Steps between C-alpha positions, in 0.01 A plus 500: 500500500348784295579607145689808624822611328714274720823619343463825696444348844744577783564321829749691716612323819713653775639271767556752775839496677637194320876460458618366169756270662228323701320374190585154371412622150805727542724223629424496873583160646167466683201425279298806595346562156423177309205669330705798387764260367240381251407860423867593455536230235265696273595854605782747466684487832693819573806466719576871528165669570522804726230654718488882507467508881526259794136502611143458379347842442759664272566177309135444417460866414791465256361183342161671465628831359831437324665760726783477749413577866655846484269579208169356623561612859333207682752456780489495878542875489163512317340153508246561223514474122377836378475671160601189305311278256508130580513195275144415598384847397678470165341160438153592626354577151602158365533262796307384801738521793529365852748542784487244780743515789536483876768769497377805687709737286313398184169671564290795386646670808840528329347534149688195372169340405382798294353379171423141600137409434508250788725479802512333839748534783357210704471684829262298716261787576526667162354289217637550153181662375553779750808616313391418147319677218309815600594455865868505404443844348326611818790360698743701288295813563521434872877471484529819296333693781713574804200475732345193340837325480483457877186291453673296229798453730274367771326252270825364359657495845219290644501262207874450503521469879256209489682350202833514681348358819351203317827448311717493809507123541522189287359542153579870474487653155230244423330760285704363208250222419223761500703721266537206260131413529395854417744517209357182349147635553594829333664341196223243458230766512665751266409523132742786425878485478622515859778642712523296819746611768566311824738552790567204730625594847608167650875568505463835678567509873362358719560145379220267614464250215219245482588185691549271199763734353662575836546131573677449169745791529512586872400181685455553871548877477263711708448812292395698808830424674741648242572867436227636275571867563781621276524834681610330822792341320589805291500725807744268677241408763478133402763244400428214261735201502567260213237249612231765519596637156466146365152476652401840360621406153310172522177686578573740215554210259173346616318823420651503150394138453143599590507777238629252242228251586225758455646640177516145369128469567428818304723401211346152476154653482608742227655220295191282538265782402674638193634809676868423481662479158466858375483678835794715613598367842748695712623358831742704711578617851472866590806470724686242703606470861815496711552228761801632684712604202662839565365465857148577376170316520212581267509739205567833663816709520682354202495445125710184490445236235298250710241781517517658153623225263162333474349201319319584175346246261298592192296262285395627159459333159759732345758463776729199478517294822838484666739682730574865424810673634409846373436743783139623505291700746157443651410838348520318165195294596287811447607524137475123452133498606417797276681337208311172534166672558540721194463820703720809473455613860307800627778606736857400414482391134602153389874477435551195275868487594403442864246229421634155581319370192743676266789316342782684668339667802684826561870566468535706820703287743419690820213433740406746774367460853361772727430480872358807667515578869337202677280718719254243627761233577698744714217537750510134598876469462557790737251353745674163506838668540375726782350207688840328486692813602659533156567833330469490122744745338322743270780469248429134433334289232177500700442867421656499156342532160671290234534487124685231307610425147543132423644279228551124519869577550465761773301744709555855624291622798469867591404520867372823649650476850769236480791429267409392149544136409629324188508129424624279217208259484673274250787441744317559829131407464451520877596871496746448783790719381439869445733598214413868513795703378661216311622566148228292338340592166176316581453688826597831340244448222231416754578807710478719190168342398357551848605865511329557165189323627496719810550816298162440337325470838436727794774520760431344837357748747448482874183322610334546836412148608236620743334704229479200266349277765261760639379570148382141477259531791485278807310221330741485207783467750306219670475326165875524450550367851289198409732441206804514727638822353461713812431444868 
């Protein structure tokens, strides 16, 4: 431990694709998170945290900029964060910073890592130093050039293809221990206040947990024998019966247990080395996952609560431990980090009323979710449907943009190509009964709030899917194929 100003340190952890209701620290009946249960005992545990989108890129962009997806523009219609100042850039004059992840969306390629003094994506053929420091700036220059971006696409495509190949069997997502190792190394070797960000990918499809965790939560399950391609199911080309869903959920729980085990290792090291007491520690998920609810698998094509009502736990000396029922948004994490770090923000300025360290948080009861046209998912979905002789109607949720306003009592969803949806979450937490058109003051208030939110943002316009994909270049499309987004 150094003599740095430890009261300004930040550890920001994202458990990718983790459902709140699969965490034992949130009441799940399987002990998936014994380590986080200890953490929750000394943290503020938010029951009503809302993600601004249902997938990685726009959510991280929002947490890093304080902007909603429609404002920062990092969506599948333009999968890059451009013309926005990140948290790491705002903290760069005062903090050493590091971003360690095995998520292929969190790279210099998408600009999400702009401002970090160290970063590693843990692709097998692309060591962290290749995308760090001066080389990260060179990498950014490559991506800013249309011609050179093709070279960058190829490099990332090769790295991720090998990563996905090596992660296709038992022990997949085993980069998590390396992420923890590098985080410990970074903190231990830093004399300045630090901003340490990590994303842990274990709970993202495909589910191939390490054997010790699989045997505890999915004994006897062969992870290569169950459906690991959500597009097959969503297209109607593959059925999943109750027994197979049970096996899939067991593998998913095992992945979460692996995340918990590795986070416990990091937290124990921080406690033992004097890095814990005054450090702001944020643990959340960027989004959740559907396992058959609403006839969907994965986190595409919907903004239902298992995807967007996410776990969020915050440990800070000024924040009383306990359960909090106030609705908050992951966008608030941006202001919380700035508040703790004592930085105003070089992009979106610090809003003390949105910092979770304030006494009353903010009074605004509405949270907002945006889902832009899922261009890259449609390629694979259409392929799976075509192979099965299935025609996907263009006026369906698969082609629809979505925006939602949410309160703990209800949700209103504006869908682009299908009928809008409205749910009373307090009476129908499973969102099974669409009460659109009912004389309900909660729903009416949510619809009004959503219309006002949309008035401040650009209207949806037609997008040429082929143009979006061709603009990425062949190697970028290969990289997305490796991730399972297209085929």
